[in-house]
PDB file of C-alpha atoms in Angstrom:
ATOM      1  CA  MET A  23     -37.478  96.402  43.207  1.00  0.00           C
ATOM      2  CA  SER A  24     -40.735  95.749  41.341  1.00  0.00           C
ATOM      3  CA  ASP A  25     -41.473  92.574  43.341  1.00  0.00           C
ATOM      4  CA  THR A  26     -40.835  94.387  46.607  1.00  0.00           C
ATOM      5  CA  HIS A  27     -43.063  97.304  45.569  1.00  0.00           C
ATOM      6  CA  THR A  28     -45.853  94.915  44.488  1.00  0.00           C
ATOM      7  CA  ARG A  29     -45.758  92.965  47.735  1.00  0.00           C
ATOM      8  CA  GLN A  30     -45.836  96.187  49.830  1.00  0.00           C
ATOM      9  CA  VAL A  31     -48.858  97.545  47.890  1.00  0.00           C
ATOM     10  CA  GLU A  32     -50.680  94.217  47.994  1.00  0.00           C
ATOM     11  CA  ALA A  33     -50.067  93.952  51.740  1.00  0.00           C
ATOM     12  CA  GLY A  34     -51.497  97.455  52.145  1.00  0.00           C
ATOM     13  CA  VAL A  35     -54.536  96.578  50.024  1.00  0.00           C
ATOM     14  CA  SER A  36     -55.096  93.357  52.015  1.00  0.00           C
ATOM     15  CA  MET A  37     -54.947  95.280  55.290  1.00  0.00           C
ATOM     16  CA  THR A  38     -57.448  97.854  53.936  1.00  0.00           C
ATOM     17  CA  MET A  39     -59.834  95.104  52.994  1.00  0.00           C
ATOM     18  CA  LEU A  40     -59.498  93.522  56.408  1.00  0.00           C
ATOM     19  CA  VAL A  41     -60.258  96.797  58.168  1.00  0.00           C
ATOM     20  CA  ALA A  42     -63.160  97.403  55.793  1.00  0.00           C
ATOM     21  CA  ARG A  43     -64.842  94.147  56.793  1.00  0.00           C
ATOM     22  CA  ARG A  44     -64.366  94.871  60.488  1.00  0.00           C
ATOM     23  CA  VAL A  45     -65.710  98.384  60.057  1.00  0.00           C
ATOM     24  CA  LYS A  46     -68.847  96.987  58.372  1.00  0.00           C
ATOM     25  CA  GLN A  47     -69.386  94.504  61.170  1.00  0.00           C
ATOM     26  CA  GLN A  48     -68.633  96.707  64.158  1.00  0.00           C
ATOM     27  CA  LEU A  49     -69.667 100.259  63.192  1.00  0.00           C
ATOM     28  CA  GLU A  50     -72.931 101.802  62.034  1.00  0.00           C
ATOM     29  CA  GLY A  51     -74.497 105.120  61.120  1.00  0.00           C
ATOM     30  CA  GLU A  52     -72.357 108.228  60.754  1.00  0.00           C
ATOM     31  CA  GLU A  53     -69.322 106.608  62.356  1.00  0.00           C
ATOM     32  CA  MET A  54     -69.382 103.852  59.751  1.00  0.00           C
ATOM     33  CA  GLU A  55     -69.826 106.336  56.869  1.00  0.00           C
ATOM     34  CA  GLN A  56     -66.790 108.322  58.019  1.00  0.00           C
ATOM     35  CA  ALA A  57     -64.716 105.159  58.319  1.00  0.00           C
ATOM     36  CA  VAL A  58     -65.768 103.954  54.896  1.00  0.00           C
ATOM     37  CA  GLY A  59     -64.878 107.365  53.369  1.00  0.00           C
ATOM     38  CA  LYS A  60     -61.375 107.159  54.791  1.00  0.00           C
ATOM     39  CA  LEU A  61     -60.923 103.534  53.589  1.00  0.00           C
ATOM     40  CA  LYS A  62     -61.961 104.557  50.086  1.00  0.00           C
ATOM     41  CA  LYS A  63     -59.367 107.366  50.116  1.00  0.00           C
ATOM     42  CA  VAL A  64     -56.688 104.873  51.182  1.00  0.00           C
ATOM     43  CA  MET A  65     -57.749 102.440  48.455  1.00  0.00           C
ATOM     44  CA  GLU A  66     -57.708 105.206  45.871  1.00  0.00           C
ATOM     45  CA  GLY A  67     -54.154 105.989  46.887  1.00  0.00           C
ATOM     46  CA  TYR A  68     -53.071 102.383  46.401  1.00  0.00           C
ATOM     47  CA  VAL A  69     -54.788 102.252  42.978  1.00  0.00           C
ATOM     48  CA  ARG A  70     -53.117 105.424  41.773  1.00  0.00           C
ATOM     49  CA  GLU A  71     -49.746 104.291  43.155  1.00  0.00           C
ATOM     50  CA  GLU A  72     -49.967 100.962  41.284  1.00  0.00           C
ATOM     51  CA  GLU A  73     -51.009 102.679  38.081  1.00  0.00           C
ATOM     52  CA  THR A  74     -48.168 105.214  38.357  1.00  0.00           C
ATOM     53  CA  PHE A  75     -45.724 102.349  38.905  1.00  0.00           C
ATOM     54  CA  LYS A  76     -47.090 100.501  35.828  1.00  0.00           C
ATOM     55  CA  GLU A  77     -46.793 103.661  33.713  1.00  0.00           C
ATOM     56  CA  GLY A  78     -43.201 104.144  34.868  1.00  0.00           C
ATOM     57  CA  GLY A  79     -42.360 100.641  33.772  1.00  0.00           C
ATOM     58  CA  LYS A  80     -43.897 101.287  30.300  1.00  0.00           C
ATOM     59  CA  VAL A  81     -41.842 104.502  30.013  1.00  0.00           C
ATOM     60  CA  LEU A  82     -38.604 102.600  30.762  1.00  0.00           C
ATOM     61  CA  MET A  83     -39.461  99.871  28.213  1.00  0.00           C
ATOM     62  CA  GLU A  84     -40.151 102.521  25.533  1.00  0.00           C
ATOM     63  CA  MET A  85     -36.829 104.225  26.355  1.00  0.00           C
ATOM     64  CA  ARG A  86     -35.051 100.922  25.997  1.00  0.00           C
ATOM     65  CA  ARG A  87     -36.741 100.277  22.666  1.00  0.00           C
ATOM     66  CA  ARG A  88     -35.825 103.708  21.351  1.00  0.00           C
ATOM     67  CA  LEU A  89     -32.238 103.527  22.516  1.00  0.00           C
ATOM     68  CA  GLY A  90     -31.933 100.104  20.918  1.00  0.00           C
ATOM     69  CA  LYS A  91     -32.475 101.744  17.530  1.00  0.00           C
ATOM     70  CA  VAL A  92     -29.728 104.316  18.008  1.00  0.00           C
ATOM     71  CA  SER A  93     -26.603 103.712  15.945  1.00  0.00           C
ATOM     72  CA  GLY A  94     -23.102 105.017  16.264  1.00  0.00           C
ATOM     73  CA  GLY A  95     -22.756 108.353  18.048  1.00  0.00           C
ATOM     74  CA  ASP A  96     -26.291 109.569  17.379  1.00  0.00           C
ATOM     75  CA  TRP A  97     -27.220 109.423  21.041  1.00  0.00           C
ATOM     76  CA  PRO A  98     -30.237 111.567  21.916  1.00  0.00           C
ATOM     77  CA  ASP A  99     -30.685 113.678  25.065  1.00  0.00           C
ATOM     78  CA  VAL A 100     -31.762 110.734  27.262  1.00  0.00           C
ATOM     79  CA  GLU A 101     -32.973 112.907  30.077  1.00  0.00           C
ATOM     80  CA  GLU A 102     -35.139 114.961  27.740  1.00  0.00           C
ATOM     81  CA  GLU A 103     -36.474 111.871  26.027  1.00  0.00           C
ATOM     82  CA  TYR A 104     -37.508 110.441  29.364  1.00  0.00           C
ATOM     83  CA  ARG A 105     -39.231 113.698  30.377  1.00  0.00           C
ATOM     84  CA  GLN A 106     -41.172 113.804  27.134  1.00  0.00           C
ATOM     85  CA  LEU A 107     -42.332 110.207  27.508  1.00  0.00           C
ATOM     86  CA  VAL A 108     -43.447 110.770  31.116  1.00  0.00           C
ATOM     87  CA  LYS A 109     -45.329 113.892  30.019  1.00  0.00           C
ATOM     88  CA  SER A 110     -47.116 111.987  27.234  1.00  0.00           C
ATOM     89  CA  LYS A 111     -48.226 109.303  29.717  1.00  0.00           C
ATOM     90  CA  LYS A 112     -49.771 111.812  32.137  1.00  0.00           C
ATOM     91  CA  GLY A 113     -52.678 112.187  29.806  1.00  0.00           C
ATOM     92  CA  ASN A 114     -53.839 108.637  30.625  1.00  0.00           C
ATOM     93  CA  MET A 115     -56.349 109.244  33.360  1.00  0.00           C
ATOM     94  CA  VAL A 116     -56.832 106.542  35.975  1.00  0.00           C
ATOM     95  CA  VAL A 117     -60.502 105.613  36.441  1.00  0.00           C
ATOM     96  CA  VAL A 118     -60.288 104.386  40.063  1.00  0.00           C
ATOM     97  CA  GLU A 119     -63.881 103.137  40.158  1.00  0.00           C
ATOM     98  CA  LYS A 120     -63.104 100.616  37.383  1.00  0.00           C
ATOM     99  CA  HIS A 121     -60.027  99.153  39.094  1.00  0.00           C
ATOM    100  CA  GLY A 122     -60.348  95.624  40.543  1.00  0.00           C
ATOM    101  CA  TRP A 123     -59.282  96.655  43.995  1.00  0.00           C
ATOM    102  CA  TRP A 124     -61.886  99.370  44.178  1.00  0.00           C
ATOM    103  CA  LYS A 125     -64.647  97.024  43.018  1.00  0.00           C
ATOM    104  CA  GLU A 126     -63.456  94.416  45.479  1.00  0.00           C
ATOM    105  CA  LEU A 127     -63.669  96.943  48.354  1.00  0.00           C
ATOM    106  CA  GLU A 128     -67.199  97.955  47.435  1.00  0.00           C
ATOM    107  CA  GLU A 129     -68.205  94.353  47.027  1.00  0.00           C
ATOM    108  CA  ALA A 130     -66.796  93.427  50.386  1.00  0.00           C
ATOM    109  CA  LEU A 131     -68.700  96.221  52.109  1.00  0.00           C
ATOM    110  CA  HIS A 132     -71.923  95.157  50.334  1.00  0.00           C
ATOM    111  CA  VAL A 133     -71.476  91.401  50.874  1.00  0.00           C
ATOM    112  CA  SER A 134     -70.754  91.895  54.534  1.00  0.00           C
ATOM    113  CA  GLU A 135     -74.041  93.718  54.860  1.00  0.00           C
ATOM    114  CA  MET A 136     -75.941  90.990  53.077  1.00  0.00           C
ATOM    115  CA  VAL A 137     -74.338  88.292  55.276  1.00  0.00           C
ATOM    116  CA  ASP A 138     -75.169  90.146  58.468  1.00  0.00           C
ATOM    117  CA  ASN A 139     -78.790  90.594  57.442  1.00  0.00           C
ATOM    118  CA  SER A 140     -79.202  86.971  56.503  1.00  0.00           C
ATOM    119  CA  GLN A 141     -77.836  85.894  59.866  1.00  0.00           C
ATOM    120  CA  VAL A 142     -80.289  88.081  61.685  1.00  0.00           C
ATOM    121  CA  GLU A 143     -83.283  86.979  59.638  1.00  0.00           C
ATOM    122  CA  SER A 144     -82.610  83.253  59.332  1.00  0.00           C
ATOM    123  CA  GLY A 145     -84.074  80.869  61.913  1.00  0.00           C
ATOM    124  CA  ASP A 146     -82.566  77.741  63.515  1.00  0.00           C
ATOM    125  CA  ASP A 147     -84.024  75.399  60.896  1.00  0.00           C
ATOM    126  CA  GLU A 148     -82.616  77.406  58.047  1.00  0.00           C
ATOM    127  CA  LEU A 149     -79.199  77.557  59.717  1.00  0.00           C
ATOM    128  CA  GLU A 150     -79.158  73.866  60.224  1.00  0.00           C
ATOM    129  CA  MET A 151     -79.970  73.237  56.513  1.00  0.00           C
ATOM    130  CA  THR A 152     -77.202  75.649  55.518  1.00  0.00           C
ATOM    131  CA  GLN A 153     -74.681  73.760  57.639  1.00  0.00           C
ATOM    132  CA  VAL A 154     -75.650  70.419  56.063  1.00  0.00           C
ATOM    133  CA  GLU A 155     -75.304  71.864  52.560  1.00  0.00           C
ATOM    134  CA  LEU A 156     -71.918  73.388  53.158  1.00  0.00           C
ATOM    135  CA  ASN A 157     -68.974  71.838  51.330  1.00  0.00           C
ATOM    136  CA  THR A 158     -66.711  70.362  54.062  1.00  0.00           C
ATOM    137  CA  VAL A 159     -64.074  68.990  51.626  1.00  0.00           C
ATOM    138  CA  CYS A 160     -60.827  70.980  51.362  1.00  0.00           C
ATOM    139  CA  PRO A 161     -60.355  72.260  47.728  1.00  0.00           C
ATOM    140  CA  ILE A 162     -56.578  71.692  48.139  1.00  0.00           C
ATOM    141  CA  SER A 163     -56.286  68.211  49.674  1.00  0.00           C
ATOM    142  CA  ARG A 164     -59.722  66.981  48.493  1.00  0.00           C
ATOM    143  CA  LYS A 165     -60.158  65.510  51.972  1.00  0.00           C
ATOM    144  CA  GLU A 166     -62.613  66.303  54.767  1.00  0.00           C
ATOM    145  CA  MET A 167     -61.457  69.430  56.545  1.00  0.00           C
ATOM    146  CA  VAL A 168     -60.373  69.319  60.190  1.00  0.00           C
ATOM    147  CA  LYS A 169     -59.663  72.989  60.908  1.00  0.00           C
ATOM    148  CA  PRO A 170     -61.565  75.011  58.291  1.00  0.00           C
ATOM    149  CA  VAL A 171     -60.404  78.587  57.698  1.00  0.00           C
ATOM    150  CA  LYS A 172     -62.021  81.175  55.433  1.00  0.00           C
ATOM    151  CA  ASN A 173     -60.206  83.607  53.154  1.00  0.00           C
ATOM    152  CA  ILE A 174     -62.043  86.827  54.015  1.00  0.00           C
ATOM    153  CA  LEU A 175     -61.081  88.321  50.652  1.00  0.00           C
ATOM    154  CA  CYS A 176     -62.899  85.837  48.449  1.00  0.00           C
ATOM    155  CA  GLY A 177     -64.934  83.714  50.949  1.00  0.00           C
ATOM    156  CA  HIS A 178     -63.408  80.393  50.049  1.00  0.00           C
ATOM    157  CA  VAL A 179     -62.694  77.889  52.797  1.00  0.00           C
ATOM    158  CA  TYR A 180     -59.722  75.584  53.087  1.00  0.00           C
ATOM    159  CA  ASP A 181     -58.286  73.274  55.696  1.00  0.00           C
ATOM    160  CA  LYS A 182     -55.760  75.136  57.755  1.00  0.00           C
ATOM    161  CA  HIS A 183     -52.993  72.563  57.406  1.00  0.00           C
ATOM    162  CA  SER A 184     -53.437  72.398  53.627  1.00  0.00           C
ATOM    163  CA  ILE A 185     -53.323  76.146  52.912  1.00  0.00           C
ATOM    164  CA  GLU A 186     -50.392  76.676  55.237  1.00  0.00           C
ATOM    165  CA  ALA A 187     -48.483  73.933  53.449  1.00  0.00           C
ATOM    166  CA  LEU A 188     -49.329  75.587  50.171  1.00  0.00           C
ATOM    167  CA  LEU A 189     -48.126  78.961  51.406  1.00  0.00           C
ATOM    168  CA  LYS A 190     -44.807  77.403  52.466  1.00  0.00           C
ATOM    169  CA  GLN A 191     -44.285  76.223  48.933  1.00  0.00           C
ATOM    170  CA  ASN A 192     -45.361  79.511  47.394  1.00  0.00           C
ATOM    171  CA  PRO A 193     -45.709  82.493  49.778  1.00  0.00           C
ATOM    172  CA  ILE A 194     -47.452  84.637  47.161  1.00  0.00           C
ATOM    173  CA  CYS A 195     -49.935  82.104  45.760  1.00  0.00           C
ATOM    174  CA  ARG A 196     -53.428  83.146  44.910  1.00  0.00           C
ATOM    175  CA  CYS A 197     -56.666  81.401  46.038  1.00  0.00           C
ATOM    176  CA  PRO A 198     -56.298  77.833  44.796  1.00  0.00           C
ATOM    177  CA  VAL A 199     -60.050  77.441  44.064  1.00  0.00           C
ATOM    178  CA  VAL A 200     -60.561  77.205  40.280  1.00  0.00           C
ATOM    179  CA  GLY A 201     -62.406  80.240  38.964  1.00  0.00           C
ATOM    180  CA  CYS A 202     -61.862  82.419  42.013  1.00  0.00           C
ATOM    181  CA  PRO A 203     -62.132  86.058  40.947  1.00  0.00           C
ATOM    182  CA  SER A 204     -59.641  87.319  43.504  1.00  0.00           C
ATOM    183  CA  LYS A 205     -56.318  88.199  41.972  1.00  0.00           C
ATOM    184  CA  ARG A 206     -54.478  88.902  45.205  1.00  0.00           C
ATOM    185  CA  ALA A 207     -52.213  86.569  47.077  1.00  0.00           C
ATOM    186  CA  VAL A 208     -53.494  84.600  50.027  1.00  0.00           C
ATOM    187  CA  VAL A 209     -52.227  86.214  53.272  1.00  0.00           C
ATOM    188  CA  ARG A 210     -52.320  84.430  56.641  1.00  0.00           C
ATOM    189  CA  SER A 211     -53.792  87.501  58.319  1.00  0.00           C
ATOM    190  CA  ASN A 212     -56.808  87.141  56.022  1.00  0.00           C
ATOM    191  CA  LEU A 213     -57.466  83.550  57.117  1.00  0.00           C
ATOM    192  CA  GLN A 214     -60.054  83.254  59.892  1.00  0.00           C
ATOM    193  CA  GLU A 215     -61.570  80.216  61.548  1.00  0.00           C
ATOM    194  CA  ASP A 216     -64.816  79.308  59.779  1.00  0.00           C
ATOM    195  CA  LYS A 217     -67.146  78.351  62.634  1.00  0.00           C
ATOM    196  CA  GLU A 218     -70.052  77.646  60.324  1.00  0.00           C
ATOM    197  CA  THR A 219     -68.163  75.013  58.348  1.00  0.00           C
ATOM    198  CA  LYS A 220     -66.738  73.690  61.584  1.00  0.00           C
ATOM    199  CA  ARG A 221     -70.264  73.117  62.922  1.00  0.00           C
ATOM    200  CA  ALA A 222     -71.293  71.451  59.670  1.00  0.00           C
ATOM    201  CA  ILE A 223     -68.374  69.036  59.949  1.00  0.00           C
ATOM    202  CA  ALA A 224     -69.309  68.271  63.546  1.00  0.00           C
ATOM    203  CA  MET A 225     -72.937  67.616  62.455  1.00  0.00           C
ATOM    204  CA  LYS A 226     -71.803  65.172  59.779  1.00  0.00           C
ATOM    205  CA  ARG A 227     -69.616  63.306  62.195  1.00  0.00           C
ATOM    206  CA  SER A 228     -72.398  63.035  64.811  1.00  0.00           C
ATOM    207  CA  LYS A 229     -74.708  61.170  62.349  1.00  0.00           C
TER     208      LYS A 229
END
């Protein structure tokens, strides 16, 4: 049950992140502000749901610990014990703004803006230099990429064949790049063709 719940919540968070990036790219002004407000409410819901689920797990573990100490026929009122434990946990306020998912959402919205601005301001010479400096080696296979795809959640690029092979072995694997701050599983819907790296590969081959 816990694995199913976790996968469902993570899938919802991934979808929210994907929509957030598209909103930042395609909307502006008041329309964008309204969309961002709704996305934050959705993310807040996922954060609170996850925290509630975690607290429920802690309550059950505490119940198991207490019942393990009971001897003979001295069984307590289990239902009342559970209610008291749940009540005591309700005092633990969830600070949504400090949760990793919330920070990731805000970062995605901010980073998208920075990327868009840099693309508008940079000239052809700067773009060409950026392409040359891009790493075109797949972090998984350690070979030159053929079909580069970018994980829109963390920004890391892999060869499509390599990441798909990895996902077949482990469908809930995280980003394989060492030191990647993203703690969420790689999802195929979050992998997009990286045209910039693709152009850099083509430039290297043409030399």
